[in-house]
Amino acid sequence: MKEKILQIKNDAERELLDIKNLDELNYFRIKYVGKNGALTEIMKGMREVSKEERPAIGSLINDVKTYIENNIQKLELLFKDQELNKKLLNEKIDITEPGINNDLGLFHPIQKTFNKLIDACVEMGFEVVCGPEVELDKYNFEMLNVPKDHPARDMQDTFYITEDIVLRTHTSPVQARVMESRKPPIKIISPGRTYRVDNDATHSPVFHQIEGLVIDKNISLLDLKMMLSKLLQILFGDETKIRFRPSYFPFTEPSVEVDISCPNCKGEGCSLCKRTGWMEVMGAGIVNPKVLENCGIDSNIYSGFAFGQGIDRLTMVMNKIPDMRMLFENDIRFLDQVK
Ligand code: DAH
């Protein structure tokens, strides 16, 4: 019996050296001190031990059991500690690692140009008014002095939805809507999307304009020139000069094309301004009295000026963009570069 117990202790001692993890330790526990383990089996045999030997054998069994259990406890602590350390090491955060980059959205180059213009106009006291893109022929043409058979209709190649409904070809119909529904003084701008049947490097079927309208008593061409000078200087710099060239629009009389001294070469002549030193930026004029009357405004008391600026070409010039279609392809590598 004694030899058997010492043999068990020997075996256990040897096996303890090889235990590498909690699973193996558990297996060891079951093998020696579990319900059917080696030591438990030995204890069951105590009945056959003589009375004289019993105390000595009993105490030997207890010593071996304590020895085994103490070792199990020690190893258990060790392995649990090791496991925790491994977990901590795996979950360690490297605070020097670069962060995950979240790209922020930006305004589209066209919206940037709009924002600059709108900010400048609002600073000068203009109110911003918007109108529908699917527009009645009445507002887009007729009230602006372009009747159905008028040759001026050829100036704007139009998408017709029905005979009386169009995709607006310019932002000018907002003028008519405002004049029809309000009394002067009026001082508004109207930015927005416009449509014409056109598609090449300098024309897109969808493009953008900003319309301006001022109606009050005693408004003249001089007021228009002063106001546009100021506006274009805010946009292109204090030294910017403007000039008017005679033009024709059915809704203004007289009508002008407005040029600015080239912001790139300051009027010296460069490739951007085709060596002329000037750049055409908008159409403008004194509101035709016929348009005032069409909208119910007495042209004997009131007069006014209007202007219409294309945003797309302006954005191209300001950012030296060679092809208008680049603005609408939505290539973020390109859009990101436009300041
Ligand atoms: N609507 C014109 C166009 O798209 C531009 C324009 C010219 C607007 C003269 C005006 C204006 O308000 O007075 O070609």
mmCIF file of C-alpha atoms and ligand atoms in Angstrom:
data_model
loop_
_atom_site.group_PDB
_atom_site.id
_atom_site.type_symbol
_atom_site.label_atom_id
_atom_site.label_comp_id
_atom_site.label_asym_id
_atom_site.label_seq_id
_atom_site.Cartn_x
_atom_site.Cartn_y
_atom_site.Cartn_z
ATOM 1 C CA MET A 1 0.000 0.000 0.000
ATOM 2 C CA LYS A 2 2.722 2.410 1.036
ATOM 3 C CA GLU A 3 4.674 1.694 -2.146
ATOM 4 C CA LYS A 4 1.557 2.262 -4.211
ATOM 5 C CA ILE A 5 1.057 5.659 -2.574
ATOM 6 C CA LEU A 6 4.671 6.657 -3.065
ATOM 7 C CA GLN A 7 4.456 5.494 -6.664
ATOM 8 C CA ILE A 8 1.458 7.741 -7.170
ATOM 9 C CA LYS A 9 3.395 10.670 -5.661
ATOM 10 C CA ASN A 10 6.355 9.924 -7.940
ATOM 11 C CA ASP A 11 4.153 9.754 -11.030
ATOM 12 C CA ALA A 12 2.403 12.966 -10.060
ATOM 13 C CA GLU A 13 5.699 14.762 -9.431
ATOM 14 C CA ARG A 14 6.957 13.801 -12.882
ATOM 15 C CA GLU A 15 3.743 14.725 -14.659
ATOM 16 C CA LEU A 16 3.528 18.073 -12.921
ATOM 17 C CA LEU A 17 6.716 19.148 -14.688
ATOM 18 C CA ASP A 18 5.117 18.613 -18.087
ATOM 19 C CA ILE A 19 1.825 20.464 -17.558
ATOM 20 C CA LYS A 20 1.654 23.415 -19.947
ATOM 21 C CA ASN A 21 -1.831 24.864 -19.616
ATOM 22 C CA LEU A 22 -5.143 24.870 -17.725
ATOM 23 C CA ASP A 23 -6.593 22.064 -19.837
ATOM 24 C CA GLU A 24 -3.736 19.742 -19.066
ATOM 25 C CA LEU A 25 -3.907 20.760 -15.402
ATOM 26 C CA ASN A 26 -7.576 19.863 -15.282
ATOM 27 C CA TYR A 27 -6.877 16.490 -16.818
ATOM 28 C CA PHE A 28 -4.180 15.969 -14.140
ATOM 29 C CA ARG A 29 -6.585 16.956 -11.344
ATOM 30 C CA ILE A 30 -9.151 14.413 -12.503
ATOM 31 C CA LYS A 31 -6.539 11.696 -12.867
ATOM 32 C CA TYR A 32 -5.214 12.029 -9.291
ATOM 33 C CA VAL A 33 -7.764 13.677 -7.013
ATOM 34 C CA GLY A 34 -10.987 13.425 -9.057
ATOM 35 C CA LYS A 35 -13.944 11.204 -8.063
ATOM 36 C CA ASN A 36 -12.311 8.161 -9.631
ATOM 37 C CA GLY A 37 -8.762 9.466 -9.391
ATOM 38 C CA ALA A 38 -5.764 7.411 -8.280
ATOM 39 C CA LEU A 39 -5.692 8.788 -4.705
ATOM 40 C CA THR A 40 -9.437 8.457 -4.222
ATOM 41 C CA GLU A 41 -9.208 4.811 -5.306
ATOM 42 C CA ILE A 42 -6.433 4.237 -2.756
ATOM 43 C CA MET A 43 -8.558 5.776 0.008
ATOM 44 C CA LYS A 44 -11.324 3.292 -0.782
ATOM 45 C CA GLY A 45 -8.803 0.517 -0.020
ATOM 46 C CA MET A 46 -8.205 1.805 3.547
ATOM 47 C CA ARG A 47 -10.697 -0.741 4.897
ATOM 48 C CA GLU A 48 -8.293 -3.534 4.144
ATOM 49 C CA VAL A 49 -5.407 -1.865 6.003
ATOM 50 C CA SER A 50 -4.708 -3.205 9.494
ATOM 51 C CA LYS A 51 -5.592 -1.016 12.475
ATOM 52 C CA GLU A 52 -1.938 -0.514 13.416
ATOM 53 C CA GLU A 53 -0.895 0.683 9.963
ATOM 54 C CA ARG A 54 -3.977 2.789 9.358
ATOM 55 C CA PRO A 55 -2.836 6.092 11.004
ATOM 56 C CA ALA A 56 0.510 6.091 9.204
ATOM 57 C CA ILE A 57 -1.021 5.193 5.838
ATOM 58 C CA GLY A 58 -3.830 7.708 6.374
ATOM 59 C CA SER A 59 -1.408 10.492 7.113
ATOM 60 C CA LEU A 60 0.762 9.550 4.100
ATOM 61 C CA ILE A 61 -2.276 9.702 1.821
ATOM 62 C CA ASN A 62 -3.160 13.100 3.249
ATOM 63 C CA ASP A 63 0.376 14.413 2.741
ATOM 64 C CA VAL A 64 0.411 13.261 -0.893
ATOM 65 C CA LYS A 65 -3.068 14.704 -1.447
ATOM 66 C CA THR A 66 -2.051 18.043 0.063
ATOM 67 C CA TYR A 67 1.106 18.030 -1.998
ATOM 68 C CA ILE A 68 -0.829 17.411 -5.212
ATOM 69 C CA GLU A 69 -3.551 19.940 -4.405
ATOM 70 C CA ASN A 70 -1.053 22.644 -3.470
ATOM 71 C CA ASN A 71 0.733 22.162 -6.752
ATOM 72 C CA ILE A 72 -2.512 22.257 -8.690
ATOM 73 C CA GLN A 73 -3.380 25.553 -6.992
ATOM 74 C CA LYS A 74 0.023 27.077 -7.737
ATOM 75 C CA LEU A 75 -0.079 26.048 -11.368
ATOM 76 C CA GLU A 76 -3.635 27.274 -11.716
ATOM 77 C CA LEU A 77 -2.620 30.746 -10.546
ATOM 78 C CA LEU A 78 0.385 30.713 -12.854
ATOM 79 C CA PHE A 79 -1.592 29.712 -15.942
ATOM 80 C CA LYS A 80 -4.396 32.200 -15.232
ATOM 81 C CA ASP A 81 -1.811 34.924 -14.858
ATOM 82 C CA GLN A 82 -0.170 33.919 -18.139
ATOM 83 C CA GLU A 83 -3.500 33.931 -19.935
ATOM 84 C CA LEU A 84 -4.348 37.410 -18.633
ATOM 85 C CA ASN A 85 -0.967 38.768 -19.723
ATOM 86 C CA LYS A 86 -1.424 37.301 -23.172
ATOM 87 C CA LYS A 87 -4.869 38.937 -23.440
ATOM 88 C CA LEU A 88 -3.542 42.310 -22.281
ATOM 89 C CA LEU A 89 -0.731 42.112 -24.808
ATOM 90 C CA ASN A 90 -3.126 41.308 -27.647
ATOM 91 C CA GLU A 91 -5.532 44.077 -26.740
ATOM 92 C CA LYS A 92 -2.858 46.729 -26.310
ATOM 93 C CA ILE A 93 -3.618 49.950 -28.238
ATOM 94 C CA ASP A 94 -0.769 51.482 -30.203
ATOM 95 C CA ILE A 95 -1.379 55.181 -29.659
ATOM 96 C CA THR A 96 1.309 56.063 -32.201
ATOM 97 C CA GLU A 97 -0.581 54.356 -35.057
ATOM 98 C CA PRO A 98 -1.993 56.845 -37.612
ATOM 99 C CA GLY A 99 -5.770 57.373 -37.318
ATOM 100 C CA ILE A 100 -8.383 56.257 -39.835
ATOM 101 C CA ASN A 101 -8.972 59.156 -42.189
ATOM 102 C CA ASN A 102 -12.544 60.366 -42.602
ATOM 103 C CA ASP A 103 -12.774 62.502 -45.727
ATOM 104 C CA LEU A 104 -14.917 65.568 -45.225
ATOM 105 C CA GLY A 105 -17.376 66.592 -47.927
ATOM 106 C CA LEU A 106 -16.639 69.774 -49.866
ATOM 107 C CA PHE A 107 -18.685 72.230 -51.852
ATOM 108 C CA HIS A 108 -18.710 71.590 -55.607
ATOM 109 C CA PRO A 109 -16.632 74.205 -57.535
ATOM 110 C CA ILE A 110 -19.862 75.633 -58.994
ATOM 111 C CA GLN A 111 -21.376 75.976 -55.544
ATOM 112 C CA LYS A 112 -18.167 77.704 -54.383
ATOM 113 C CA THR A 113 -18.564 80.311 -57.128
ATOM 114 C CA PHE A 114 -22.257 80.690 -56.243
ATOM 115 C CA ASN A 115 -21.388 81.176 -52.581
ATOM 116 C CA LYS A 116 -18.844 83.909 -53.362
ATOM 117 C CA LEU A 117 -21.331 85.773 -55.562
ATOM 118 C CA ILE A 118 -24.258 85.338 -53.206
ATOM 119 C CA ASP A 119 -22.197 86.480 -50.192
ATOM 120 C CA ALA A 120 -21.061 89.589 -52.081
ATOM 121 C CA CYS A 121 -24.626 90.408 -53.227
ATOM 122 C CA VAL A 122 -26.175 89.842 -49.809
ATOM 123 C CA GLU A 123 -23.543 92.203 -48.393
ATOM 124 C CA MET A 124 -24.788 94.781 -50.906
ATOM 125 C CA GLY A 125 -28.378 94.391 -49.706
ATOM 126 C CA PHE A 126 -29.803 91.888 -52.215
ATOM 127 C CA GLU A 127 -32.401 89.347 -51.170
ATOM 128 C CA VAL A 128 -32.072 85.777 -52.522
ATOM 129 C CA VAL A 129 -35.193 84.400 -54.284
ATOM 130 C CA CYS A 130 -35.489 81.064 -56.095
ATOM 131 C CA GLY A 131 -37.873 79.923 -58.839
ATOM 132 C CA PRO A 132 -38.911 76.644 -60.483
ATOM 133 C CA GLU A 133 -36.659 74.860 -62.985
ATOM 134 C CA VAL A 134 -39.664 73.435 -64.848
ATOM 135 C CA GLU A 135 -41.156 76.740 -65.913
ATOM 136 C CA LEU A 136 -44.123 78.081 -67.820
ATOM 137 C CA ASP A 137 -43.318 79.433 -71.281
ATOM 138 C CA LYS A 138 -45.164 82.527 -70.076
ATOM 139 C CA TYR A 139 -42.507 83.422 -67.469
ATOM 140 C CA ASN A 140 -39.501 82.050 -69.344
ATOM 141 C CA PHE A 141 -40.323 83.960 -72.552
ATOM 142 C CA GLU A 142 -43.594 85.789 -73.015
ATOM 143 C CA MET A 143 -43.579 88.170 -70.053
ATOM 144 C CA LEU A 144 -39.908 88.900 -70.822
ATOM 145 C CA ASN A 145 -40.956 90.273 -74.190
ATOM 146 C CA VAL A 146 -40.240 87.125 -76.204
ATOM 147 C CA PRO A 147 -43.574 86.112 -77.811
ATOM 148 C CA LYS A 148 -44.039 82.680 -79.395
ATOM 149 C CA ASP A 149 -42.901 83.581 -82.911
ATOM 150 C CA HIS A 150 -40.129 85.994 -81.850
ATOM 151 C CA PRO A 151 -36.731 85.422 -83.551
ATOM 152 C CA ALA A 152 -35.030 85.884 -80.134
ATOM 153 C CA ARG A 153 -36.286 82.398 -79.229
ATOM 154 C CA ASP A 154 -33.492 81.085 -81.451
ATOM 155 C CA MET A 155 -30.949 82.619 -79.047
ATOM 156 C CA GLN A 156 -31.879 79.923 -76.525
ATOM 157 C CA ASP A 157 -32.233 76.330 -77.747
ATOM 158 C CA THR A 158 -35.054 75.119 -75.531
ATOM 159 C CA PHE A 159 -36.156 71.801 -73.981
ATOM 160 C CA TYR A 160 -39.955 71.849 -74.337
ATOM 161 C CA ILE A 161 -41.966 69.662 -71.932
ATOM 162 C CA THR A 162 -45.248 70.686 -73.595
ATOM 163 C CA GLU A 163 -46.040 73.641 -75.811
ATOM 164 C CA ASP A 164 -46.484 75.808 -72.717
ATOM 165 C CA ILE A 165 -43.987 74.272 -70.295
ATOM 166 C CA VAL A 166 -40.195 74.366 -70.673
ATOM 167 C CA LEU A 167 -37.058 73.615 -68.697
ATOM 168 C CA ARG A 168 -36.107 77.206 -67.944
ATOM 169 C CA THR A 169 -33.394 78.400 -70.329
ATOM 170 C CA HIS A 170 -32.205 81.162 -67.972
ATOM 171 C CA THR A 171 -32.876 82.486 -64.450
ATOM 172 C CA SER A 172 -34.635 85.568 -65.879
ATOM 173 C CA PRO A 173 -38.179 84.136 -65.385
ATOM 174 C CA VAL A 174 -37.673 84.698 -61.640
ATOM 175 C CA GLN A 175 -37.590 88.448 -62.460
ATOM 176 C CA ALA A 176 -41.050 88.196 -63.978
ATOM 177 C CA ARG A 177 -42.422 86.135 -61.082
ATOM 178 C CA VAL A 178 -41.106 88.624 -58.490
ATOM 179 C CA MET A 179 -42.251 91.753 -60.401
ATOM 180 C CA GLU A 180 -45.693 90.240 -60.899
ATOM 181 C CA SER A 181 -46.147 89.473 -57.200
ATOM 182 C CA ARG A 182 -44.498 92.464 -55.456
ATOM 183 C CA LYS A 183 -44.413 96.211 -55.484
ATOM 184 C CA PRO A 184 -41.115 98.113 -55.953
ATOM 185 C CA PRO A 185 -38.604 98.766 -54.501
ATOM 186 C CA ILE A 186 -37.240 95.344 -55.518
ATOM 187 C CA LYS A 187 -33.637 94.225 -55.063
ATOM 188 C CA ILE A 188 -33.179 90.498 -55.606
ATOM 189 C CA ILE A 189 -30.773 87.925 -56.926
ATOM 190 C CA SER A 190 -31.794 84.479 -58.059
ATOM 191 C CA PRO A 191 -29.214 81.707 -58.366
ATOM 192 C CA GLY A 192 -30.063 78.366 -59.947
ATOM 193 C CA ARG A 193 -29.903 75.628 -62.546
ATOM 194 C CA THR A 194 -30.797 76.296 -66.181
ATOM 195 C CA TYR A 195 -31.141 74.104 -69.282
ATOM 196 C CA ARG A 196 -30.458 74.339 -73.016
ATOM 197 C CA VAL A 197 -30.021 71.847 -75.851
ATOM 198 C CA ASP A 198 -26.221 72.140 -75.981
ATOM 199 C CA ASN A 199 -23.334 69.784 -75.224
ATOM 200 C CA ASP A 200 -19.641 70.358 -75.992
ATOM 201 C CA ALA A 201 -16.392 71.444 -74.277
ATOM 202 C CA THR A 202 -17.799 74.874 -73.407
ATOM 203 C CA HIS A 203 -21.530 74.087 -73.116
ATOM 204 C CA SER A 204 -23.436 71.676 -70.906
ATOM 205 C CA PRO A 205 -27.185 70.933 -71.235
ATOM 206 C CA VAL A 206 -27.446 71.750 -67.513
ATOM 207 C CA PHE A 207 -25.694 74.939 -66.473
ATOM 208 C CA HIS A 208 -26.007 77.627 -63.832
ATOM 209 C CA GLN A 209 -26.833 81.301 -63.697
ATOM 210 C CA ILE A 210 -27.402 84.054 -61.223
ATOM 211 C CA GLU A 211 -29.950 86.710 -62.021
ATOM 212 C CA GLY A 212 -30.042 90.180 -60.510
ATOM 213 C CA LEU A 213 -32.898 92.691 -60.539
ATOM 214 C CA VAL A 214 -33.246 96.177 -59.046
ATOM 215 C CA ILE A 215 -36.458 98.193 -59.532
ATOM 216 C CA ASP A 216 -37.040 101.596 -57.971
ATOM 217 C CA LYS A 217 -37.603 105.216 -58.943
ATOM 218 C CA ASN A 218 -34.920 106.903 -61.077
ATOM 219 C CA ILE A 219 -32.746 103.849 -61.691
ATOM 220 C CA SER A 220 -30.357 104.391 -64.611
ATOM 221 C CA LEU A 221 -27.502 102.718 -66.480
ATOM 222 C CA LEU A 222 -25.104 104.562 -64.170
ATOM 223 C CA ASP A 223 -26.538 102.736 -61.134
ATOM 224 C CA LEU A 224 -26.026 99.456 -62.983
ATOM 225 C CA LYS A 225 -22.418 100.308 -63.774
ATOM 226 C CA MET A 226 -21.640 101.420 -60.209
ATOM 227 C CA MET A 227 -23.247 98.351 -58.688
ATOM 228 C CA LEU A 228 -21.587 95.855 -61.050
ATOM 229 C CA SER A 229 -18.179 97.556 -60.630
ATOM 230 C CA LYS A 230 -18.423 97.115 -56.894
ATOM 231 C CA LEU A 231 -19.648 93.511 -57.149
ATOM 232 C CA LEU A 232 -16.970 92.453 -59.632
ATOM 233 C CA GLN A 233 -14.266 94.179 -57.585
ATOM 234 C CA ILE A 234 -15.331 92.226 -54.496
ATOM 235 C CA LEU A 235 -15.016 89.046 -56.557
ATOM 236 C CA PHE A 236 -11.903 89.718 -58.616
ATOM 237 C CA GLY A 237 -9.972 92.367 -56.681
ATOM 238 C CA ASP A 238 -10.031 96.167 -56.239
ATOM 239 C CA GLU A 239 -8.077 96.976 -59.382
ATOM 240 C CA THR A 240 -10.639 95.195 -61.636
ATOM 241 C CA LYS A 241 -11.988 97.476 -64.391
ATOM 242 C CA ILE A 242 -15.319 96.903 -66.134
ATOM 243 C CA ARG A 243 -16.578 97.958 -69.520
ATOM 244 C CA PHE A 244 -19.952 97.811 -71.248
ATOM 245 C CA ARG A 245 -20.403 96.777 -74.875
ATOM 246 C CA PRO A 246 -23.733 97.324 -76.634
ATOM 247 C CA SER A 247 -25.759 94.139 -77.027
ATOM 248 C CA TYR A 248 -29.302 92.920 -77.486
ATOM 249 C CA PHE A 249 -31.715 91.144 -75.130
ATOM 250 C CA PRO A 250 -35.495 91.422 -75.619
ATOM 251 C CA PHE A 251 -36.037 92.077 -71.897
ATOM 252 C CA THR A 252 -33.604 95.010 -71.558
ATOM 253 C CA GLU A 253 -33.307 98.291 -73.451
ATOM 254 C CA PRO A 254 -30.541 99.318 -73.752
ATOM 255 C CA SER A 255 -28.738 95.995 -73.323
ATOM 256 C CA VAL A 256 -25.047 95.487 -72.644
ATOM 257 C CA GLU A 257 -22.419 92.777 -72.377
ATOM 258 C CA VAL A 258 -20.247 93.330 -69.331
ATOM 259 C CA ASP A 259 -16.495 92.664 -69.569
ATOM 260 C CA ILE A 260 -13.917 92.757 -66.774
ATOM 261 C CA SER A 261 -10.189 93.366 -67.148
ATOM 262 C CA CYS A 262 -8.648 89.869 -67.163
ATOM 263 C CA PRO A 263 -8.032 88.843 -63.529
ATOM 264 C CA ASN A 264 -5.194 86.570 -64.684
ATOM 265 C CA CYS A 265 -3.005 89.062 -66.563
ATOM 266 C CA LYS A 266 -4.534 92.314 -65.230
ATOM 267 C CA GLY A 267 -5.357 93.394 -68.770
ATOM 268 C CA GLU A 268 -1.941 92.695 -70.337
ATOM 269 C CA GLY A 269 -3.241 89.861 -72.536
ATOM 270 C CA CYS A 270 -2.846 86.126 -71.852
ATOM 271 C CA SER A 271 -4.169 82.779 -73.072
ATOM 272 C CA LEU A 272 -7.153 82.927 -70.681
ATOM 273 C CA CYS A 273 -8.475 86.178 -72.186
ATOM 274 C CA LYS A 274 -7.373 85.202 -75.703
ATOM 275 C CA ARG A 275 -4.809 88.098 -75.599
ATOM 276 C CA THR A 276 -7.547 90.744 -75.445
ATOM 277 C CA GLY A 277 -7.004 91.751 -71.786
ATOM 278 C CA TRP A 278 -10.790 91.525 -71.253
ATOM 279 C CA MET A 279 -13.207 88.813 -70.277
ATOM 280 C CA GLU A 280 -16.940 88.701 -70.923
ATOM 281 C CA VAL A 281 -18.775 87.889 -67.681
ATOM 282 C CA MET A 282 -22.473 88.714 -68.053
ATOM 283 C CA GLY A 283 -25.407 90.230 -69.911
ATOM 284 C CA ALA A 284 -27.237 93.182 -68.402
ATOM 285 C CA GLY A 285 -29.323 96.271 -69.167
ATOM 286 C CA ILE A 286 -32.142 98.577 -68.241
ATOM 287 C CA VAL A 287 -35.369 96.599 -67.813
ATOM 288 C CA ASN A 288 -37.484 97.044 -70.935
ATOM 289 C CA PRO A 289 -40.594 99.142 -70.044
ATOM 290 C CA LYS A 290 -42.646 96.509 -71.875
ATOM 291 C CA VAL A 291 -41.510 93.924 -69.315
ATOM 292 C CA LEU A 292 -42.430 96.248 -66.423
ATOM 293 C CA GLU A 293 -45.884 96.766 -67.926
ATOM 294 C CA ASN A 294 -46.316 92.988 -68.569
ATOM 295 C CA CYS A 295 -45.737 92.482 -64.843
ATOM 296 C CA GLY A 296 -48.073 95.258 -63.723
ATOM 297 C CA ILE A 297 -45.441 97.863 -62.801
ATOM 298 C CA ASP A 298 -46.003 101.435 -64.000
ATOM 299 C CA SER A 299 -43.026 102.235 -66.241
ATOM 300 C CA ASN A 300 -43.741 105.970 -65.961
ATOM 301 C CA ILE A 301 -42.890 105.827 -62.237
ATOM 302 C CA TYR A 302 -40.418 102.978 -61.965
ATOM 303 C CA SER A 303 -37.349 101.848 -63.805
ATOM 304 C CA GLY A 304 -34.721 99.247 -63.089
ATOM 305 C CA PHE A 305 -31.738 97.241 -64.183
ATOM 306 C CA ALA A 306 -31.104 93.522 -64.481
ATOM 307 C CA PHE A 307 -28.144 91.276 -65.048
ATOM 308 C CA GLY A 308 -27.614 87.593 -65.727
ATOM 309 C CA GLN A 309 -24.339 85.888 -65.059
ATOM 310 C CA GLY A 310 -23.286 82.398 -66.180
ATOM 311 C CA ILE A 311 -21.602 80.549 -63.304
ATOM 312 C CA ASP A 312 -20.032 77.604 -65.126
ATOM 313 C CA ARG A 313 -17.763 79.556 -67.464
ATOM 314 C CA LEU A 314 -16.846 81.874 -64.614
ATOM 315 C CA THR A 315 -15.840 78.837 -62.519
ATOM 316 C CA MET A 316 -13.764 77.550 -65.441
ATOM 317 C CA VAL A 317 -11.971 80.900 -65.843
ATOM 318 C CA MET A 318 -11.383 81.366 -62.118
ATOM 319 C CA ASN A 319 -9.893 77.856 -61.789
ATOM 320 C CA LYS A 320 -8.321 77.470 -65.249
ATOM 321 C CA ILE A 321 -10.476 74.423 -66.073
ATOM 322 C CA PRO A 322 -10.130 73.572 -69.800
ATOM 323 C CA ASP A 323 -13.311 71.516 -70.359
ATOM 324 C CA MET A 324 -16.752 72.236 -68.890
ATOM 325 C CA ARG A 325 -17.612 68.535 -68.805
ATOM 326 C CA MET A 326 -14.980 68.021 -66.080
ATOM 327 C CA LEU A 327 -17.298 69.922 -63.734
ATOM 328 C CA PHE A 328 -20.015 67.304 -64.129
ATOM 329 C CA GLU A 329 -18.066 64.036 -64.186
ATOM 330 C CA ASN A 330 -17.834 64.000 -60.370
ATOM 331 C CA ASP A 331 -14.256 62.772 -60.279
ATOM 332 C CA ILE A 332 -13.271 63.535 -56.686
ATOM 333 C CA ARG A 333 -9.539 63.683 -57.591
ATOM 334 C CA PHE A 334 -10.379 66.648 -59.833
ATOM 335 C CA LEU A 335 -12.995 68.292 -57.583
ATOM 336 C CA ASP A 336 -10.619 68.160 -54.592
ATOM 337 C CA GLN A 337 -8.126 70.396 -56.417
ATOM 338 C CA VAL A 338 -10.496 73.296 -57.024
ATOM 339 C CA LYS A 339 -10.030 75.934 -54.348
HETATM 340 N N1 DAH B 1 -30.990 85.774 -69.525
HETATM 341 C C1 DAH B 1 -29.853 86.107 -70.353
HETATM 342 C C2 DAH B 1 -29.244 84.858 -70.930
HETATM 343 O O1 DAH B 1 -29.394 83.831 -70.340
HETATM 344 C C3 DAH B 1 -28.835 86.878 -69.582
HETATM 345 C C4 DAH B 1 -29.337 88.218 -69.176
HETATM 346 C C5 DAH B 1 -29.084 89.298 -69.983
HETATM 347 C C6 DAH B 1 -30.061 88.386 -68.025
HETATM 348 C C7 DAH B 1 -29.534 90.572 -69.647
HETATM 349 C C8 DAH B 1 -30.536 89.648 -67.671
HETATM 350 C C9 DAH B 1 -30.243 90.720 -68.507
HETATM 351 O O2 DAH B 1 -31.237 89.864 -66.570
HETATM 352 O O3 DAH B 1 -30.702 91.959 -68.133
HETATM 353 O O4 DAH B 1 -28.609 84.903 -71.922
#
